[in-house]
Amino acid sequence: MDSVLSGTARRPQRGEPVAVRVARAVRRIVSSSAAREVAELTRTAEALQQPVTTGRQIAVTSIRGGAGKTTVAALLGTAYAHYRQDPVLLVEADPALGSLPLRLGAETLRWTTADLADIVEPQMSLLDVTGYLVQLPENAWLLPGSQGQIGAMLDTSAYERVMVALRRYFGVTVVDCETLPAEVARVALSASQARVLAAPATLDGVTSTYAVLQWMQGLPRHMIDGTVVVLSSTVARPGIDVEAAAEKLRSTGAGVHVLPYDRHLAAGGVLRTELLGRPTRLAATRLAAEVFQLSQKRR
């Protein structure tokens, strides 16, 4: 990011106000919810740590920009990197100035997804491959889609080559795709073991996503069965009944998770998990576990 632009950012704030955090802490002290929460987190962690025989690839896309797909991809990749022991890869399959490197706090970019399609060879070791990637915390790696400038469009053959080549090195790969109906996004959805559709918790966002899910119902059954919709609340009080909208989307056969409004996420800067509100952290971890379990069902 340009240094002048980065200087315009305000100090990151926590996802929840102090009063909300204090009230929750008090409720946890006087109730048994803390024990239940710990038990749930233990089960979720065990699900996320399951070994894989071949690398799992998870595609994240949306039907339009501003739906939160890059935020969701960053949350998923961060969760897998935190809980898993094997290397985790985040791929940006969007060369048109995607924001995944910004969300992940990458300070320098060199090689892109299109570049690596012509570089990776079967005899390379993991150490060789990671030399072309951006290292992130907790054994995670980033392959950006551009170098901070509008780049050449990524074609489907280059995408397929790089994803096939990298699959054996990483236990989980999260792909931040272009928006639908871009060709690479469609290829990524069909080739991945699980799919995530990001949608804003608005009337037009839910309506458009429902139309996409109806289209997916006409595809092979595993497509809709392996798809999870993430409804993201971009304001504190959404203009729709989010739970009712989620039930409507679930009627298509897809899973649905609600990502609550979070001031830290809404700011759009570098994702710092320690600043996320507790409901957001729990929701993101549950989402990561369900998507990973879905990916395990598909070869």
C-alpha positions as protocol buffer text, in pm:
chain_id: "A"
residue {
  index: 1
  type: MET
  ca { x: 0 y: 0 z: 0 }
}
residue {
  index: 2
  type: ASP
  ca { x: 113 y: 351 z: -72 }
}
residue {
  index: 3
  type: SER
  ca { x: 266 y: 502 z: 243 }
}
residue {
  index: 4
  type: VAL
  ca { x: 51 y: 814 z: 218 }
}
residue {
  index: 5
  type: LEU
  ca { x: -265 y: 605 z: 193 }
}
residue {
  index: 6
  type: SER
  ca { x: -162 y: 381 z: 481 }
}
residue {
  index: 7
  type: GLY
  ca { x: -112 y: 694 z: 691 }
}
residue {
  index: 8
  type: THR
  ca { x: -479 y: 784 z: 652 }
}
residue {
  index: 9
  type: ALA
  ca { x: -591 y: 481 z: 851 }
}
residue {
  index: 10
  type: ARG
  ca { x: -714 y: 542 z: 1202 }
}
residue {
  index: 11
  type: ARG
  ca { x: -593 y: 338 z: 1494 }
}
residue {
  index: 12
  type: PRO
  ca { x: -757 y: -10 z: 1479 }
}
residue {
  index: 13
  type: GLN
  ca { x: -1042 y: -51 z: 1723 }
}
residue {
  index: 14
  type: ARG
  ca { x: -1181 y: -359 z: 1886 }
}
residue {
  index: 15
  type: GLY
  ca { x: -1477 y: -531 z: 1731 }
}
residue {
  index: 16
  type: GLU
  ca { x: -1700 y: -466 z: 2033 }
}
residue {
  index: 17
  type: PRO
  ca { x: -1735 y: -163 z: 2263 }
}
residue {
  index: 18
  type: VAL
  ca { x: -1598 y: -191 z: 2618 }
}
residue {
  index: 19
  type: ALA
  ca { x: -1947 y: -197 z: 2773 }
}
residue {
  index: 20
  type: VAL
  ca { x: -2046 y: -500 z: 2566 }
}
residue {
  index: 21
  type: ARG
  ca { x: -1729 y: -688 z: 2658 }
}
residue {
  index: 22
  type: VAL
  ca { x: -1773 y: -615 z: 3029 }
}
residue {
  index: 23
  type: ALA
  ca { x: -2138 y: -723 z: 3026 }
}
residue {
  index: 24
  type: ARG
  ca { x: -2046 y: -1050 z: 2859 }
}
residue {
  index: 25
  type: ALA
  ca { x: -1771 y: -1117 z: 3112 }
}
residue {
  index: 26
  type: VAL
  ca { x: -2018 y: -1067 z: 3398 }
}
residue {
  index: 27
  type: ARG
  ca { x: -2271 y: -1303 z: 3239 }
}
residue {
  index: 28
  type: ARG
  ca { x: -2004 y: -1569 z: 3198 }
}
residue {
  index: 29
  type: ILE
  ca { x: -1913 y: -1545 z: 3566 }
}
residue {
  index: 30
  type: VAL
  ca { x: -2269 y: -1594 z: 3693 }
}
residue {
  index: 31
  type: SER
  ca { x: -2375 y: -1862 z: 3443 }
}
residue {
  index: 32
  type: SER
  ca { x: -2255 y: -2198 z: 3311 }
}
residue {
  index: 33
  type: SER
  ca { x: -2208 y: -2067 z: 2957 }
}
residue {
  index: 34
  type: ALA
  ca { x: -1829 y: -2055 z: 2994 }
}
residue {
  index: 35
  type: ALA
  ca { x: -1803 y: -2433 z: 3041 }
}
residue {
  index: 36
  type: ARG
  ca { x: -2031 y: -2498 z: 2742 }
}
residue {
  index: 37
  type: GLU
  ca { x: -1830 y: -2258 z: 2532 }
}
residue {
  index: 38
  type: VAL
  ca { x: -1501 y: -2429 z: 2620 }
}
residue {
  index: 39
  type: ALA
  ca { x: -1649 y: -2768 z: 2535 }
}
residue {
  index: 40
  type: GLU
  ca { x: -1772 y: -2640 z: 2199 }
}
residue {
  index: 41
  type: LEU
  ca { x: -1436 y: -2483 z: 2116 }
}
residue {
  index: 42
  type: THR
  ca { x: -1261 y: -2809 z: 2203 }
}
residue {
  index: 43
  type: ARG
  ca { x: -1486 y: -3002 z: 1962 }
}
residue {
  index: 44
  type: THR
  ca { x: -1434 y: -2738 z: 1693 }
}
residue {
  index: 45
  type: ALA
  ca { x: -1057 y: -2746 z: 1737 }
}
residue {
  index: 46
  type: GLU
  ca { x: -1056 y: -3125 z: 1704 }
}
residue {
  index: 47
  type: ALA
  ca { x: -1254 y: -3099 z: 1379 }
}
residue {
  index: 48
  type: LEU
  ca { x: -1012 y: -2842 z: 1239 }
}
residue {
  index: 49
  type: GLN
  ca { x: -709 y: -3053 z: 1327 }
}
residue {
  index: 50
  type: GLN
  ca { x: -821 y: -3365 z: 1140 }
}
residue {
  index: 51
  type: PRO
  ca { x: -545 y: -3496 z: 909 }
}
residue {
  index: 52
  type: VAL
  ca { x: -587 y: -3495 z: 531 }
}
residue {
  index: 53
  type: THR
  ca { x: -459 y: -3745 z: 276 }
}
residue {
  index: 54
  type: THR
  ca { x: -458 y: -3489 z: -5 }
}
residue {
  index: 55
  type: GLY
  ca { x: -468 y: -3111 z: 13 }
}
residue {
  index: 56
  type: ARG
  ca { x: -812 y: -2958 z: 56 }
}
residue {
  index: 57
  type: GLN
  ca { x: -895 y: -2658 z: -163 }
}
residue {
  index: 58
  type: ILE
  ca { x: -1171 y: -2418 z: -55 }
}
residue {
  index: 59
  type: ALA
  ca { x: -1298 y: -2152 z: -295 }
}
residue {
  index: 60
  type: VAL
  ca { x: -1449 y: -1829 z: -164 }
}
residue {
  index: 61
  type: THR
  ca { x: -1647 y: -1610 z: -401 }
}
residue {
  index: 62
  type: SER
  ca { x: -1950 y: -1381 z: -419 }
}
residue {
  index: 63
  type: ILE
  ca { x: -2192 y: -1244 z: -671 }
}
residue {
  index: 64
  type: ARG
  ca { x: -2065 y: -887 z: -652 }
}
residue {
  index: 65
  type: GLY
  ca { x: -1795 y: -672 z: -499 }
}
residue {
  index: 66
  type: GLY
  ca { x: -1827 y: -549 z: -142 }
}
residue {
  index: 67
  type: ALA
  ca { x: -1989 y: -870 z: -24 }
}
residue {
  index: 68
  type: GLY
  ca { x: -1708 y: -953 z: 218 }
}
residue {
  index: 69
  type: LYS
  ca { x: -1550 y: -1246 z: 31 }
}
residue {
  index: 70
  type: THR
  ca { x: -1191 y: -1135 z: 94 }
}
residue {
  index: 71
  type: THR
  ca { x: -1266 y: -1083 z: 462 }
}
residue {
  index: 72
  type: VAL
  ca { x: -1418 y: -1431 z: 480 }
}
residue {
  index: 73
  type: ALA
  ca { x: -1119 y: -1582 z: 296 }
}
residue {
  index: 74
  type: ALA
  ca { x: -880 y: -1411 z: 538 }
}
residue {
  index: 75
  type: LEU
  ca { x: -1078 y: -1532 z: 840 }
}
residue {
  index: 76
  type: LEU
  ca { x: -1081 y: -1890 z: 711 }
}
residue {
  index: 77
  type: GLY
  ca { x: -712 y: -1895 z: 627 }
}
residue {
  index: 78
  type: THR
  ca { x: -622 y: -1745 z: 963 }
}
residue {
  index: 79
  type: ALA
  ca { x: -831 y: -2004 z: 1148 }
}
residue {
  index: 80
  type: TYR
  ca { x: -676 y: -2297 z: 962 }
}
residue {
  index: 81
  type: ALA
  ca { x: -325 y: -2163 z: 1017 }
}
residue {
  index: 82
  type: HIS
  ca { x: -394 y: -2126 z: 1390 }
}
residue {
  index: 83
  type: TYR
  ca { x: -535 y: -2474 z: 1449 }
}
residue {
  index: 84
  type: ARG
  ca { x: -350 y: -2693 z: 1198 }
}
residue {
  index: 85
  type: GLN
  ca { x: 9 y: -2817 z: 1203 }
}
residue {
  index: 86
  type: ASP
  ca { x: 51 y: -2857 z: 827 }
}
residue {
  index: 87
  type: PRO
  ca { x: 120 y: -2556 z: 599 }
}
residue {
  index: 88
  type: VAL
  ca { x: -180 y: -2346 z: 493 }
}
residue {
  index: 89
  type: LEU
  ca { x: -192 y: -2147 z: 169 }
}
residue {
  index: 90
  type: LEU
  ca { x: -406 y: -1846 z: 80 }
}
residue {
  index: 91
  type: VAL
  ca { x: -433 y: -1780 z: -294 }
}
residue {
  index: 92
  type: GLU
  ca { x: -564 y: -1464 z: -453 }
}
residue {
  index: 93
  type: ALA
  ca { x: -718 y: -1561 z: -785 }
}
residue {
  index: 94
  type: ASP
  ca { x: -816 y: -1202 z: -862 }
}
residue {
  index: 95
  type: PRO
  ca { x: -544 y: -997 z: -1036 }
}
residue {
  index: 96
  type: ALA
  ca { x: -759 y: -685 z: -1056 }
}
residue {
  index: 97
  type: LEU
  ca { x: -628 y: -525 z: -737 }
}
residue {
  index: 98
  type: GLY
  ca { x: -768 y: -777 z: -493 }
}
residue {
  index: 99
  type: SER
  ca { x: -733 y: -677 z: -127 }
}
residue {
  index: 100
  type: LEU
  ca { x: -628 y: -1008 z: 29 }
}
residue {
  index: 101
  type: PRO
  ca { x: -262 y: -901 z: 83 }
}
residue {
  index: 102
  type: LEU
  ca { x: -385 y: -587 z: 259 }
}
residue {
  index: 103
  type: ARG
  ca { x: -623 y: -784 z: 481 }
}
residue {
  index: 104
  type: LEU
  ca { x: -339 y: -1020 z: 576 }
}
residue {
  index: 105
  type: GLY
  ca { x: -85 y: -746 z: 640 }
}
residue {
  index: 106
  type: ALA
  ca { x: 159 y: -839 z: 362 }
}
residue {
  index: 107
  type: GLU
  ca { x: 423 y: -568 z: 334 }
}
residue {
  index: 108
  type: THR
  ca { x: 597 y: -683 z: 15 }
}
residue {
  index: 109
  type: LEU
  ca { x: 475 y: -869 z: -293 }
}
residue {
  index: 110
  type: ARG
  ca { x: 685 y: -1032 z: -563 }
}
residue {
  index: 111
  type: TRP
  ca { x: 548 y: -1336 z: -744 }
}
residue {
  index: 112
  type: THR
  ca { x: 184 y: -1367 z: -844 }
}
residue {
  index: 113
  type: THR
  ca { x: -56 y: -1653 z: -912 }
}
residue {
  index: 114
  type: ALA
  ca { x: -2 y: -1620 z: -1287 }
}
residue {
  index: 115
  type: ASP
  ca { x: 378 y: -1615 z: -1241 }
}
residue {
  index: 116
  type: LEU
  ca { x: 386 y: -1933 z: -1036 }
}
residue {
  index: 117
  type: ALA
  ca { x: 189 y: -2127 z: -1296 }
}
residue {
  index: 118
  type: ASP
  ca { x: 504 y: -2127 z: -1511 }
}
residue {
  index: 119
  type: ILE
  ca { x: 753 y: -2175 z: -1225 }
}
residue {
  index: 120
  type: VAL
  ca { x: 644 y: -2465 z: -1004 }
}
residue {
  index: 121
  type: GLU
  ca { x: 783 y: -2804 z: -1110 }
}
residue {
  index: 122
  type: PRO
  ca { x: 708 y: -3151 z: -966 }
}
residue {
  index: 123
  type: GLN
  ca { x: 1060 y: -3203 z: -828 }
}
residue {
  index: 124
  type: MET
  ca { x: 1044 y: -2889 z: -612 }
}
residue {
  index: 125
  type: SER
  ca { x: 1041 y: -2923 z: -233 }
}
residue {
  index: 126
  type: LEU
  ca { x: 815 y: -2725 z: -1 }
}
residue {
  index: 127
  type: LEU
  ca { x: 1113 y: -2504 z: 82 }
}
residue {
  index: 128
  type: ASP
  ca { x: 1163 y: -2430 z: -288 }
}
residue {
  index: 129
  type: VAL
  ca { x: 796 y: -2340 z: -334 }
}
residue {
  index: 130
  type: THR
  ca { x: 766 y: -2118 z: -28 }
}
residue {
  index: 131
  type: GLY
  ca { x: 1057 y: -1913 z: -160 }
}
residue {
  index: 132
  type: TYR
  ca { x: 809 y: -1768 z: -411 }
}
residue {
  index: 133
  type: LEU
  ca { x: 537 y: -1700 z: -152 }
}
residue {
  index: 134
  type: VAL
  ca { x: 473 y: -1435 z: 113 }
}
residue {
  index: 135
  type: GLN
  ca { x: 518 y: -1577 z: 462 }
}
residue {
  index: 136
  type: LEU
  ca { x: 242 y: -1508 z: 714 }
}
residue {
  index: 137
  type: PRO
  ca { x: 218 y: -1591 z: 1086 }
}
residue {
  index: 138
  type: GLU
  ca { x: 152 y: -1946 z: 1210 }
}
residue {
  index: 139
  type: ASN
  ca { x: 280 y: -2151 z: 916 }
}
residue {
  index: 140
  type: ALA
  ca { x: 60 y: -1975 z: 660 }
}
residue {
  index: 141
  type: TRP
  ca { x: 163 y: -1852 z: 316 }
}
residue {
  index: 142
  type: LEU
  ca { x: 14 y: -1608 z: 66 }
}
residue {
  index: 143
  type: LEU
  ca { x: 19 y: -1616 z: -313 }
}
residue {
  index: 144
  type: PRO
  ca { x: -107 y: -1272 z: -428 }
}
residue {
  index: 145
  type: GLY
  ca { x: -295 y: -1208 z: -749 }
}
residue {
  index: 146
  type: SER
  ca { x: -110 y: -889 z: -839 }
}
residue {
  index: 147
  type: GLN
  ca { x: 180 y: -671 z: -728 }
}
residue {
  index: 148
  type: GLY
  ca { x: -41 y: -388 z: -611 }
}
residue {
  index: 149
  type: GLN
  ca { x: -119 y: -279 z: -966 }
}
residue {
  index: 150
  type: ILE
  ca { x: -380 y: -384 z: -1218 }
}
residue {
  index: 151
  type: GLY
  ca { x: -232 y: -694 z: -1377 }
}
residue {
  index: 152
  type: ALA
  ca { x: -302 y: -923 z: -1668 }
}
residue {
  index: 153
  type: MET
  ca { x: -617 y: -1131 z: -1632 }
}
residue {
  index: 154
  type: LEU
  ca { x: -562 y: -1478 z: -1488 }
}
residue {
  index: 155
  type: ASP
  ca { x: -681 y: -1739 z: -1737 }
}
residue {
  index: 156
  type: THR
  ca { x: -832 y: -2072 z: -1640 }
}
residue {
  index: 157
  type: SER
  ca { x: -544 y: -2284 z: -1770 }
}
residue {
  index: 158
  type: ALA
  ca { x: -290 y: -2091 z: -1558 }
}
residue {
  index: 159
  type: TYR
  ca { x: -517 y: -2120 z: -1254 }
}
residue {
  index: 160
  type: GLU
  ca { x: -558 y: -2495 z: -1299 }
}
residue {
  index: 161
  type: ARG
  ca { x: -182 y: -2547 z: -1344 }
}
residue {
  index: 162
  type: VAL
  ca { x: -86 y: -2359 z: -1031 }
}
residue {
  index: 163
  type: MET
  ca { x: -357 y: -2517 z: -814 }
}
residue {
  index: 164
  type: VAL
  ca { x: -273 y: -2871 z: -924 }
}
residue {
  index: 165
  type: ALA
  ca { x: 97 y: -2805 z: -872 }
}
residue {
  index: 166
  type: LEU
  ca { x: 57 y: -2656 z: -522 }
}
residue {
  index: 167
  type: ARG
  ca { x: -202 y: -2895 z: -385 }
}
residue {
  index: 168
  type: ARG
  ca { x: 46 y: -3154 z: -259 }
}
residue {
  index: 169
  type: TYR
  ca { x: 242 y: -2903 z: -51 }
}
residue {
  index: 170
  type: PHE
  ca { x: -41 y: -2762 z: 165 }
}
residue {
  index: 171
  type: GLY
  ca { x: -298 y: -2930 z: 386 }
}
residue {
  index: 172
  type: VAL
  ca { x: -555 y: -2658 z: 322 }
}
residue {
  index: 173
  type: THR
  ca { x: -567 y: -2393 z: 49 }
}
residue {
  index: 174
  type: VAL
  ca { x: -816 y: -2107 z: 65 }
}
residue {
  index: 175
  type: VAL
  ca { x: -877 y: -1932 z: -269 }
}
residue {
  index: 176
  type: ASP
  ca { x: -1009 y: -1575 z: -282 }
}
residue {
  index: 177
  type: CYS
  ca { x: -1176 y: -1584 z: -625 }
}
residue {
  index: 178
  type: GLU
  ca { x: -1311 y: -1321 z: -857 }
}
residue {
  index: 179
  type: THR
  ca { x: -1681 y: -1250 z: -829 }
}
residue {
  index: 180
  type: LEU
  ca { x: -1924 y: -1465 z: -1023 }
}
residue {
  index: 181
  type: PRO
  ca { x: -1983 y: -1523 z: -1309 }
}
residue {
  index: 182
  type: ALA
  ca { x: -1611 y: -1476 z: -1392 }
}
residue {
  index: 183
  type: GLU
  ca { x: -1468 y: -1782 z: -1566 }
}
residue {
  index: 184
  type: VAL
  ca { x: -1188 y: -1847 z: -1316 }
}
residue {
  index: 185
  type: ALA
  ca { x: -1437 y: -1828 z: -1029 }
}
residue {
  index: 186
  type: ARG
  ca { x: -1657 y: -2091 z: -1195 }
}
residue {
  index: 187
  type: VAL
  ca { x: -1357 y: -2320 z: -1251 }
}
residue {
  index: 188
  type: ALA
  ca { x: -1245 y: -2270 z: -891 }
}
residue {
  index: 189
  type: LEU
  ca { x: -1590 y: -2358 z: -758 }
}
residue {
  index: 190
  type: SER
  ca { x: -1610 y: -2679 z: -958 }
}
residue {
  index: 191
  type: ALA
  ca { x: -1253 y: -2789 z: -880 }
}
residue {
  index: 192
  type: SER
  ca { x: -1256 y: -2721 z: -504 }
}
residue {
  index: 193
  type: GLN
  ca { x: -1365 y: -2965 z: -237 }
}
residue {
  index: 194
  type: ALA
  ca { x: -1580 y: -2701 z: -63 }
}
residue {
  index: 195
  type: ARG
  ca { x: -1725 y: -2365 z: -163 }
}
residue {
  index: 196
  type: VAL
  ca { x: -1811 y: -2048 z: 29 }
}
residue {
  index: 197
  type: LEU
  ca { x: -2043 y: -1779 z: -106 }
}
residue {
  index: 198
  type: ALA
  ca { x: -2008 y: -1445 z: 74 }
}
residue {
  index: 199
  type: ALA
  ca { x: -2315 y: -1223 z: 78 }
}
residue {
  index: 200
  type: PRO
  ca { x: -2404 y: -900 z: 260 }
}
residue {
  index: 201
  type: ALA
  ca { x: -2697 y: -926 z: 499 }
}
residue {
  index: 202
  type: THR
  ca { x: -2911 y: -700 z: 280 }
}
residue {
  index: 203
  type: LEU
  ca { x: -3225 y: -765 z: 78 }
}
residue {
  index: 204
  type: ASP
  ca { x: -3049 y: -745 z: -258 }
}
residue {
  index: 205
  type: GLY
  ca { x: -2755 y: -951 z: -132 }
}
residue {
  index: 206
  type: VAL
  ca { x: -2978 y: -1232 z: -7 }
}
residue {
  index: 207
  type: THR
  ca { x: -3199 y: -1223 z: -318 }
}
residue {
  index: 208
  type: SER
  ca { x: -2904 y: -1249 z: -557 }
}
residue {
  index: 209
  type: THR
  ca { x: -2741 y: -1524 z: -354 }
}
residue {
  index: 210
  type: TYR
  ca { x: -3066 y: -1722 z: -349 }
}
residue {
  index: 211
  type: ALA
  ca { x: -3076 y: -1703 z: -729 }
}
residue {
  index: 212
  type: VAL
  ca { x: -2718 y: -1839 z: -748 }
}
residue {
  index: 213
  type: LEU
  ca { x: -2808 y: -2126 z: -514 }
}
residue {
  index: 214
  type: GLN
  ca { x: -3110 y: -2211 z: -728 }
}
residue {
  index: 215
  type: TRP
  ca { x: -2878 y: -2227 z: -1029 }
}
residue {
  index: 216
  type: MET
  ca { x: -2642 y: -2456 z: -834 }
}
residue {
  index: 217
  type: GLN
  ca { x: -2932 y: -2691 z: -761 }
}
residue {
  index: 218
  type: GLY
  ca { x: -2927 y: -2780 z: -1130 }
}
residue {
  index: 219
  type: LEU
  ca { x: -2561 y: -2888 z: -1109 }
}
residue {
  index: 220
  type: PRO
  ca { x: -2433 y: -3221 z: -968 }
}
residue {
  index: 221
  type: ARG
  ca { x: -2560 y: -3268 z: -613 }
}
residue {
  index: 222
  type: HIS
  ca { x: -2218 y: -3237 z: -449 }
}
residue {
  index: 223
  type: MET
  ca { x: -2196 y: -2874 z: -559 }
}
residue {
  index: 224
  type: ILE
  ca { x: -2482 y: -2749 z: -341 }
}
residue {
  index: 225
  type: ASP
  ca { x: -2406 y: -2998 z: -63 }
}
residue {
  index: 226
  type: GLY
  ca { x: -2050 y: -2867 z: -38 }
}
residue {
  index: 227
  type: THR
  ca { x: -2148 y: -2498 z: -35 }
}
residue {
  index: 228
  type: VAL
  ca { x: -2178 y: -2265 z: 263 }
}
residue {
  index: 229
  type: VAL
  ca { x: -2320 y: -1912 z: 246 }
}
residue {
  index: 230
  type: VAL
  ca { x: -2176 y: -1651 z: 482 }
}
residue {
  index: 231
  type: LEU
  ca { x: -2415 y: -1366 z: 555 }
}
residue {
  index: 232
  type: SER
  ca { x: -2210 y: -1071 z: 678 }
}
residue {
  index: 233
  type: SER
  ca { x: -2372 y: -788 z: 871 }
}
residue {
  index: 234
  type: THR
  ca { x: -2205 y: -467 z: 758 }
}
residue {
  index: 235
  type: VAL
  ca { x: -2401 y: -247 z: 999 }
}
residue {
  index: 236
  type: ALA
  ca { x: -2502 y: -292 z: 1361 }
}
residue {
  index: 237
  type: ARG
  ca { x: -2872 y: -314 z: 1272 }
}
residue {
  index: 238
  type: PRO
  ca { x: -2930 y: -492 z: 938 }
}
residue {
  index: 239
  type: GLY
  ca { x: -3235 y: -392 z: 738 }
}
residue {
  index: 240
  type: ILE
  ca { x: -3359 y: -752 z: 713 }
}
residue {
  index: 241
  type: ASP
  ca { x: -3446 y: -1038 z: 946 }
}
residue {
  index: 242
  type: VAL
  ca { x: -3113 y: -1215 z: 913 }
}
residue {
  index: 243
  type: GLU
  ca { x: -3225 y: -1546 z: 1067 }
}
residue {
  index: 244
  type: ALA
  ca { x: -3531 y: -1564 z: 843 }
}
residue {
  index: 245
  type: ALA
  ca { x: -3313 y: -1492 z: 540 }
}
residue {
  index: 246
  type: ALA
  ca { x: -3069 y: -1763 z: 649 }
}
residue {
  index: 247
  type: GLU
  ca { x: -3352 y: -2017 z: 672 }
}
residue {
  index: 248
  type: LYS
  ca { x: -3467 y: -1928 z: 320 }
}
residue {
  index: 249
  type: LEU
  ca { x: -3115 y: -1984 z: 186 }
}
residue {
  index: 250
  type: ARG
  ca { x: -3084 y: -2314 z: 376 }
}
residue {
  index: 251
  type: SER
  ca { x: -3395 y: -2441 z: 196 }
}
residue {
  index: 252
  type: THR
  ca { x: -3180 y: -2481 z: -117 }
}
residue {
  index: 253
  type: GLY
  ca { x: -2959 y: -2740 z: 55 }
}
residue {
  index: 254
  type: ALA
  ca { x: -2663 y: -2510 z: 123 }
}
residue {
  index: 255
  type: GLY
  ca { x: -2527 y: -2441 z: 467 }
}
residue {
  index: 256
  type: VAL
  ca { x: -2555 y: -2088 z: 605 }
}
residue {
  index: 257
  type: HIS
  ca { x: -2349 y: -1905 z: 867 }
}
residue {
  index: 258
  type: VAL
  ca { x: -2408 y: -1553 z: 996 }
}
residue {
  index: 259
  type: LEU
  ca { x: -2105 y: -1333 z: 1058 }
}
residue {
  index: 260
  type: PRO
  ca { x: -2212 y: -1063 z: 1308 }
}
residue {
  index: 261
  type: TYR
  ca { x: -2131 y: -697 z: 1273 }
}
residue {
  index: 262
  type: ASP
  ca { x: -1781 y: -624 z: 1397 }
}
residue {
  index: 263
  type: ARG
  ca { x: -1628 y: -278 z: 1411 }
}
residue {
  index: 264
  type: HIS
  ca { x: -1278 y: -411 z: 1348 }
}
residue {
  index: 265
  type: LEU
  ca { x: -1381 y: -599 z: 1033 }
}
residue {
  index: 266
  type: ALA
  ca { x: -1591 y: -307 z: 911 }
}
residue {
  index: 267
  type: ALA
  ca { x: -1286 y: -77 z: 913 }
}
residue {
  index: 268
  type: GLY
  ca { x: -1140 y: -278 z: 624 }
}
residue {
  index: 269
  type: GLY
  ca { x: -774 y: -271 z: 729 }
}
residue {
  index: 270
  type: VAL
  ca { x: -531 y: -541 z: 838 }
}
residue {
  index: 271
  type: LEU
  ca { x: -710 y: -829 z: 1008 }
}
residue {
  index: 272
  type: ARG
  ca { x: -597 y: -862 z: 1370 }
}
residue {
  index: 273
  type: THR
  ca { x: -774 y: -1153 z: 1533 }
}
residue {
  index: 274
  type: GLU
  ca { x: -706 y: -1027 z: 1886 }
}
residue {
  index: 275
  type: LEU
  ca { x: -921 y: -722 z: 1810 }
}
residue {
  index: 276
  type: LEU
  ca { x: -1220 y: -918 z: 1680 }
}
residue {
  index: 277
  type: GLY
  ca { x: -1531 y: -931 z: 1895 }
}
residue {
  index: 278
  type: ARG
  ca { x: -1581 y: -1263 z: 2070 }
}
residue {
  index: 279
  type: PRO
  ca { x: -1899 y: -1347 z: 1871 }
}
residue {
  index: 280
  type: THR
  ca { x: -1705 y: -1287 z: 1549 }
}
residue {
  index: 281
  type: ARG
  ca { x: -1417 y: -1513 z: 1655 }
}
residue {
  index: 282
  type: LEU
  ca { x: -1657 y: -1790 z: 1753 }
}
residue {
  index: 283
  type: ALA
  ca { x: -1858 y: -1755 z: 1432 }
}
residue {
  index: 284
  type: ALA
  ca { x: -1543 y: -1761 z: 1217 }
}
residue {
  index: 285
  type: THR
  ca { x: -1410 y: -2071 z: 1394 }
}
residue {
  index: 286
  type: ARG
  ca { x: -1740 y: -2256 z: 1356 }
}
residue {
  index: 287
  type: LEU
  ca { x: -1751 y: -2159 z: 989 }
}
residue {
  index: 288
  type: ALA
  ca { x: -1395 y: -2283 z: 930 }
}
residue {
  index: 289
  type: ALA
  ca { x: -1476 y: -2616 z: 1096 }
}
residue {
  index: 290
  type: GLU
  ca { x: -1792 y: -2677 z: 893 }
}
residue {
  index: 291
  type: VAL
  ca { x: -1629 y: -2584 z: 563 }
}
residue {
  index: 292
  type: PHE
  ca { x: -1330 y: -2808 z: 638 }
}
residue {
  index: 293
  type: GLN
  ca { x: -1556 y: -3100 z: 725 }
}
residue {
  index: 294
  type: LEU
  ca { x: -1744 y: -3052 z: 398 }
}
residue {
  index: 295
  type: SER
  ca { x: -1413 y: -3053 z: 209 }
}
residue {
  index: 296
  type: GLN
  ca { x: -1327 y: -3388 z: 367 }
}
residue {
  index: 297
  type: LYS
  ca { x: -1632 y: -3548 z: 209 }
}
residue {
  index: 298
  type: ARG
  ca { x: -1518 y: -3474 z: -145 }
}
residue {
  index: 299
  type: ARG
  ca { x: -1217 y: -3627 z: -321 }
}
